[in-house]
PDB file of C-alpha atoms in Angstrom:
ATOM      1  CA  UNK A  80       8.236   6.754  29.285  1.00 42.00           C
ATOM      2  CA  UNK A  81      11.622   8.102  30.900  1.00 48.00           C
ATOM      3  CA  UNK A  82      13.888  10.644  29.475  1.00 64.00           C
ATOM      4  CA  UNK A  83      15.870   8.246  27.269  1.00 87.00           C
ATOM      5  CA  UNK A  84      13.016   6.795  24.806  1.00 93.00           C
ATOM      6  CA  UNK A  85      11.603   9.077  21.590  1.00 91.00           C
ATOM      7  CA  UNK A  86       8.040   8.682  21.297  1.00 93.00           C
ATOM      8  CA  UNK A  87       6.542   8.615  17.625  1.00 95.00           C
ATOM      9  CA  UNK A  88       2.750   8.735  16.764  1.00 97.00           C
ATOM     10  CA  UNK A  89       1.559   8.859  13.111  1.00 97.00           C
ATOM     11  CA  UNK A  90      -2.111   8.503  11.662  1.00 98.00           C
ATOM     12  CA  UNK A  91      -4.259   8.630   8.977  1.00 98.00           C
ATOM     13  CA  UNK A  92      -7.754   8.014   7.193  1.00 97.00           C
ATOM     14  CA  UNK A  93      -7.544   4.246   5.451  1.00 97.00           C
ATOM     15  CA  UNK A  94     -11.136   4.547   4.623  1.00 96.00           C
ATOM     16  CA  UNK A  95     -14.565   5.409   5.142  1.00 94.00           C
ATOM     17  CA  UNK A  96     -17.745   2.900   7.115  1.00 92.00           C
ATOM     18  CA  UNK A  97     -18.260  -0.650   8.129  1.00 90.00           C
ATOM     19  CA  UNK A  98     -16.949  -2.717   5.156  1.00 92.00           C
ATOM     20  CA  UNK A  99     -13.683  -0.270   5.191  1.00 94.00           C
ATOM     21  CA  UNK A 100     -13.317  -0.867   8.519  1.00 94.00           C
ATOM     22  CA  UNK A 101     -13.530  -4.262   8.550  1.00 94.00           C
ATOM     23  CA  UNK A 102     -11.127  -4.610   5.510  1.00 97.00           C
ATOM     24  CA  UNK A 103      -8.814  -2.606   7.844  1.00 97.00           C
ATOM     25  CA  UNK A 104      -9.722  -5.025  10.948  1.00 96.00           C
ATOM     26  CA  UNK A 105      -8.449  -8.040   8.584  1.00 96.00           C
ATOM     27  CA  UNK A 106      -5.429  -6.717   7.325  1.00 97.00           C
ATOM     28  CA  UNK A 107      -3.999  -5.258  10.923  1.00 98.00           C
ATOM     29  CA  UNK A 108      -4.643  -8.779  12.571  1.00 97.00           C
ATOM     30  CA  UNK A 109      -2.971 -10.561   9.449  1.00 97.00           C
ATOM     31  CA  UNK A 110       0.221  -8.409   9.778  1.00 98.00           C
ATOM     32  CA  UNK A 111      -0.576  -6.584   6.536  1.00 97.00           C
ATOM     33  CA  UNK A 112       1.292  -3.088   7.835  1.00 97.00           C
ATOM     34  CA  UNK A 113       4.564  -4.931   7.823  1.00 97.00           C
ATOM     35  CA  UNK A 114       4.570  -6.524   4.403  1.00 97.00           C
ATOM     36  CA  UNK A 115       6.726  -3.495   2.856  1.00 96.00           C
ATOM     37  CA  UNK A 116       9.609  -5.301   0.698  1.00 93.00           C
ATOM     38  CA  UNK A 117      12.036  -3.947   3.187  1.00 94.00           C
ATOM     39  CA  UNK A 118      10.430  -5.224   6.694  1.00 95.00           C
ATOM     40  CA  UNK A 119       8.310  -8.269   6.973  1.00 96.00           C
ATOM     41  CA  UNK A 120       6.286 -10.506   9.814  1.00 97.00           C
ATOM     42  CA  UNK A 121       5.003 -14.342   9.203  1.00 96.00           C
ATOM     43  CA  UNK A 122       1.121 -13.388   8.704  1.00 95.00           C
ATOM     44  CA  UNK A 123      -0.010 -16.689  10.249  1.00 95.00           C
ATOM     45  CA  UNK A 124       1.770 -14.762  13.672  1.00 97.00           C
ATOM     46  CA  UNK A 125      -1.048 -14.087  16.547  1.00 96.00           C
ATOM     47  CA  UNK A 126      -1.940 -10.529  17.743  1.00 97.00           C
ATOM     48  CA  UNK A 127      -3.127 -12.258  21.274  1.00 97.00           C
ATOM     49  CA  UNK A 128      -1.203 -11.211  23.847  1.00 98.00           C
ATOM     50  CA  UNK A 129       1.974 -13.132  24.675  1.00 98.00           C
ATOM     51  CA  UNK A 130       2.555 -14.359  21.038  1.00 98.00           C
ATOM     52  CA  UNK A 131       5.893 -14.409  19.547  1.00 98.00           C
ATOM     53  CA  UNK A 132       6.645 -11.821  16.579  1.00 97.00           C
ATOM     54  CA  UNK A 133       9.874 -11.723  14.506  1.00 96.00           C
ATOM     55  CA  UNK A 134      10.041  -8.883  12.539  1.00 95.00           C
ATOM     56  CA  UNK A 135      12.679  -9.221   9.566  1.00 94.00           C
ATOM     57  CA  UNK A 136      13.925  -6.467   8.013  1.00 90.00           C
ATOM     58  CA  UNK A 137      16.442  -4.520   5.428  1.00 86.00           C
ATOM     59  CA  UNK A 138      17.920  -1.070   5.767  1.00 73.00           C
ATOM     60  CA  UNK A 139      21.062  -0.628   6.412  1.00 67.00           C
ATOM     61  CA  UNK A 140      22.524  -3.686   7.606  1.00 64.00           C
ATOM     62  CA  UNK A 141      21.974  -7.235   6.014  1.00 79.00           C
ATOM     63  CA  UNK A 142      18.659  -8.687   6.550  1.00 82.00           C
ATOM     64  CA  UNK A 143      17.812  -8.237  10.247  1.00 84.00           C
ATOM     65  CA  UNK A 144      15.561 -10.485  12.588  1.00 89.00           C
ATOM     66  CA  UNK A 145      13.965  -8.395  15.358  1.00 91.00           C
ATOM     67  CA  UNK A 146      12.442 -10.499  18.558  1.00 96.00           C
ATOM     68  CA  UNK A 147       9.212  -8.793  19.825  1.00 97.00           C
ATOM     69  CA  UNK A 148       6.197 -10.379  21.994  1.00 98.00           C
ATOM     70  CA  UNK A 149       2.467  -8.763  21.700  1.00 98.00           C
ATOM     71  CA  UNK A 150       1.576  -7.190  24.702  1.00 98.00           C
ATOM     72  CA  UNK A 151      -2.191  -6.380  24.517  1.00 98.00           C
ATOM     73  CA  UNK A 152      -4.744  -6.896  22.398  1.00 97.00           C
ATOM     74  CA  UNK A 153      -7.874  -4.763  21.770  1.00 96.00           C
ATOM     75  CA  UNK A 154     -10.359  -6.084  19.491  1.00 94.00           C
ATOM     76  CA  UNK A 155     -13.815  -4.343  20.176  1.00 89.00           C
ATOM     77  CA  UNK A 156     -14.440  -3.847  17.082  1.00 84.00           C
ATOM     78  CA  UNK A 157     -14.689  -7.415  16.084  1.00 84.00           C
ATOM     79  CA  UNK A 158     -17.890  -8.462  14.695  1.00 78.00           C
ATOM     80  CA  UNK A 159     -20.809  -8.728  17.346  1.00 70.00           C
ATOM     81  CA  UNK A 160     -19.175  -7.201  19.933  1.00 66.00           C
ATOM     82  CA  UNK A 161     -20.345  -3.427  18.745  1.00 59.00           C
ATOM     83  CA  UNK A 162     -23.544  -2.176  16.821  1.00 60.00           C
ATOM     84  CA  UNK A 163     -21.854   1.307  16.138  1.00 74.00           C
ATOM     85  CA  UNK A 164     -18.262   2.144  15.541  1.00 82.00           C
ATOM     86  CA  UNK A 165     -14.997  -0.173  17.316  1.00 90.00           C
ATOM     87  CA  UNK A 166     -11.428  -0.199  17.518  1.00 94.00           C
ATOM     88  CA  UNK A 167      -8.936  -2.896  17.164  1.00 96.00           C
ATOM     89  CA  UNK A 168      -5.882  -2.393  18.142  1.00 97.00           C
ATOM     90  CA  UNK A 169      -2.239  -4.276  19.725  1.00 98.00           C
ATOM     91  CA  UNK A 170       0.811  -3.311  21.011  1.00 98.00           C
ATOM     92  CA  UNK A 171       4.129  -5.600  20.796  1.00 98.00           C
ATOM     93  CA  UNK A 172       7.281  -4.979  22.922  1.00 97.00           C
ATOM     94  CA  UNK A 173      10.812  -5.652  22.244  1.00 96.00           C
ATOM     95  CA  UNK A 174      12.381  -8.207  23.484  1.00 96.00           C
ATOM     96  CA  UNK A 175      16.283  -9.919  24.560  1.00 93.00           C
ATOM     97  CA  UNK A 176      17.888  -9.234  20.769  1.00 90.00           C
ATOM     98  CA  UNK A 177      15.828  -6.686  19.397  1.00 90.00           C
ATOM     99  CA  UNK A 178      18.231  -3.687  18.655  1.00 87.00           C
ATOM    100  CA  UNK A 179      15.269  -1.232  20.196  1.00 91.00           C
ATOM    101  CA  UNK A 180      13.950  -1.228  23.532  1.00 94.00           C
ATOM    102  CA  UNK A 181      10.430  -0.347  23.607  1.00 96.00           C
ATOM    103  CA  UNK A 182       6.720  -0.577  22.661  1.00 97.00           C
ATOM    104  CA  UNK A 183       4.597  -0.175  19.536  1.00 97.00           C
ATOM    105  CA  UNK A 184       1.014   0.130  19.077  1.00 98.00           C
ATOM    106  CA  UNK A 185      -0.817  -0.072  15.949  1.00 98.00           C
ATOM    107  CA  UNK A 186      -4.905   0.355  16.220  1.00 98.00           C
ATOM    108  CA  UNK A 187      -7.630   0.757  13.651  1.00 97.00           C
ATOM    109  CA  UNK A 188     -10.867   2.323  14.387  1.00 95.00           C
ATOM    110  CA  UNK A 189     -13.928   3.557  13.047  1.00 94.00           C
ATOM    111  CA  UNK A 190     -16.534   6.619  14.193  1.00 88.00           C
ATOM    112  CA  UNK A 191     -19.400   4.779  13.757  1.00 85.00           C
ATOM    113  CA  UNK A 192     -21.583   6.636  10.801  1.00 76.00           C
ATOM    114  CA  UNK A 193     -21.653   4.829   7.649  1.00 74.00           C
ATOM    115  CA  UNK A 194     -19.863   7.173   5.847  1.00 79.00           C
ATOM    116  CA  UNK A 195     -17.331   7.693   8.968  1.00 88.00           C
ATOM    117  CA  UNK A 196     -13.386   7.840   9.011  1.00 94.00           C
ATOM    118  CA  UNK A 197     -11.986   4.773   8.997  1.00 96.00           C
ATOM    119  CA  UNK A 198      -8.317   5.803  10.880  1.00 97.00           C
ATOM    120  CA  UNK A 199      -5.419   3.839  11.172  1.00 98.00           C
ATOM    121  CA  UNK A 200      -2.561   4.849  13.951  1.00 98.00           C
ATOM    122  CA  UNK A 201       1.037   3.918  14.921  1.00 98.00           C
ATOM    123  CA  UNK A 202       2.779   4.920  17.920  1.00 97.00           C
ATOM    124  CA  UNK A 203       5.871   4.318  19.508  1.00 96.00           C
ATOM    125  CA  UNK A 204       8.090   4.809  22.355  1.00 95.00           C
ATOM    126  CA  UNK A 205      11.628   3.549  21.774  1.00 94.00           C
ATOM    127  CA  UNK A 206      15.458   3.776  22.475  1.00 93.00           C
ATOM    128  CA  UNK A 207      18.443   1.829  21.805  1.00 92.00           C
ATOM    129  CA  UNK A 208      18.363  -1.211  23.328  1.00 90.00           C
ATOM    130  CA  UNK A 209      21.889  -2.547  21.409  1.00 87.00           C
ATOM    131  CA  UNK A 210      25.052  -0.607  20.940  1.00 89.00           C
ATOM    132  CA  UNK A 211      24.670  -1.174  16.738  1.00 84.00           C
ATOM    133  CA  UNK A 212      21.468   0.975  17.081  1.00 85.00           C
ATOM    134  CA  UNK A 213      23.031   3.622  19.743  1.00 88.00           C
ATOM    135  CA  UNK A 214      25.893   3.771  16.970  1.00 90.00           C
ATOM    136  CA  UNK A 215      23.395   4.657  14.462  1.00 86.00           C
ATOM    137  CA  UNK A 216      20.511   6.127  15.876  1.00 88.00           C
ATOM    138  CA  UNK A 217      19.880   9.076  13.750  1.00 89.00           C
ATOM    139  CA  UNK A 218      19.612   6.441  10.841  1.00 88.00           C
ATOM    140  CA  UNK A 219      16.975   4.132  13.584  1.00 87.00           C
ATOM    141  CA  UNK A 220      15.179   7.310  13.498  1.00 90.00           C
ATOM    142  CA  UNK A 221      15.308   7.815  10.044  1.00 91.00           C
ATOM    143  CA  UNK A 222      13.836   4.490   9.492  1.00 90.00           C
ATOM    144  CA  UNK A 223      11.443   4.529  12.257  1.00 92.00           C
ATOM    145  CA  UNK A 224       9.589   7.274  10.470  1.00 94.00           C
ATOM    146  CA  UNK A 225       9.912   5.798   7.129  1.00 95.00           C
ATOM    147  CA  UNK A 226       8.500   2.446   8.180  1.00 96.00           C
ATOM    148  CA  UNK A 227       5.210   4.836   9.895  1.00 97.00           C
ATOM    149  CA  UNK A 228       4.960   5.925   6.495  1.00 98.00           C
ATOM    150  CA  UNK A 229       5.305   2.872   4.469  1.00 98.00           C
ATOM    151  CA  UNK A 230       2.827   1.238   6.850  1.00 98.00           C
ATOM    152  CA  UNK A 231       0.118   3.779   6.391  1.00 98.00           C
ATOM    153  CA  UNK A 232       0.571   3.386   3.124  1.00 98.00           C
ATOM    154  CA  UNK A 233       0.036  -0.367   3.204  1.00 98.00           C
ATOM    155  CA  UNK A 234      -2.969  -0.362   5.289  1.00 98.00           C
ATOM    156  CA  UNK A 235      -4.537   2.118   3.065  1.00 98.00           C
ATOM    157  CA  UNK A 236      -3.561   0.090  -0.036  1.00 98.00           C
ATOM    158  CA  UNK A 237      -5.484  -2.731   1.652  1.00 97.00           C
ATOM    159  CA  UNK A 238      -8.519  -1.111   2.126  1.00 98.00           C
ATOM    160  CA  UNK A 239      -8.705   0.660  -1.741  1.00 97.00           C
ATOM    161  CA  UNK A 240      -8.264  -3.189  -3.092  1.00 96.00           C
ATOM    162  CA  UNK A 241     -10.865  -4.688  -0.954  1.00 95.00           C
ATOM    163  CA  UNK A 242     -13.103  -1.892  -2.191  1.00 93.00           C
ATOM    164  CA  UNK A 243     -12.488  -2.662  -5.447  1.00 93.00           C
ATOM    165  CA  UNK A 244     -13.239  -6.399  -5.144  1.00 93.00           C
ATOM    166  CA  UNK A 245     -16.400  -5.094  -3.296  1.00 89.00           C
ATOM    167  CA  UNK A 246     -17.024  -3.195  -6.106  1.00 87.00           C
ATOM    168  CA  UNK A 247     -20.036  -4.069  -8.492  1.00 85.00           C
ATOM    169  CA  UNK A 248     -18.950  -5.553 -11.883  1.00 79.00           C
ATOM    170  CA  UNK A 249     -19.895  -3.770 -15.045  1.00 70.00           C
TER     171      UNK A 249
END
């Protein structure tokens, strides 16, 4: 990635099998990561490469609008395509007016076994791409790993509610 740009990967376990999975699947391709209060994305925005992403945001500054474009797509894990396991996954990169210059990659995937991990993973590589963010980049950084962590957090949130609503009534 070059000298310059701070790389960044953070995981963990959203859930466990095929319908956890696939509650994962849904909410990654609906932009479900980003609702956090403090950063947002449309959720009718496409993960298929070439689509146009505008991340909004709050931290430090007034409400920021970040450009970005997806990149790549991975969905093998849609249904059909595997009997056993699959990953979905996409990366977006920044583009002119984004205050970072870089990629990000966000994937879901599952083991396989019904009982398996269900994992969900963000990873970046990143510098300042606008003098505002070299002026503050300990703060960028700062925020970077606070939005890994609100993410994960989101995506696993997900998951427990649709296994609720999956959940027989008593």
């Amino acid at each position: 990635y070059g000298r310059d740009f701070r790389t960044d990967c953070n995981a963990c376990v959203v859930g466990r099998g095929r319908e956890d999975f696939a509650a994962a699947r849904e909410a990654l391709l609906g932009w479900e990561h980003f609702q956090l209060g403090w950063t947002q994305v449309d959720k009718a925005t496409g993960t298929e490469p070439g689509s146009k992403v505008a991340v909004v945001a709050r931290a430090v500054l007034p409400w920021t609008i970040n450009p970005l474009e997806v990149v790549w797509l991975d969905d093998s894990g849609a249904p059909g395509r595997r009997a056993k396991g699959g990953r979905t996954a996409f990366a977006h990169g920044t583009t002119r007016g984004h205050l970072l210059s870089g990629e990000e990659r966000f994937a879901v995937e599952w083991d396989g076994g019904e009982v398996g991990e269900v994992r969900y993973e963000v990873a970046a590589f990143s510098r300042p791409g606008h003098p505002l963010a070299a002026a503050t980049y300990p703060v960028v950084r700062l925020l970077q790993r606070r939005f890994a962590q609100d993410s994960m957090k989101a995506l696993q949130g997900v998951v427990e509610q649709k296994r609720r609503e999956r959940a027989p009534k008593s």
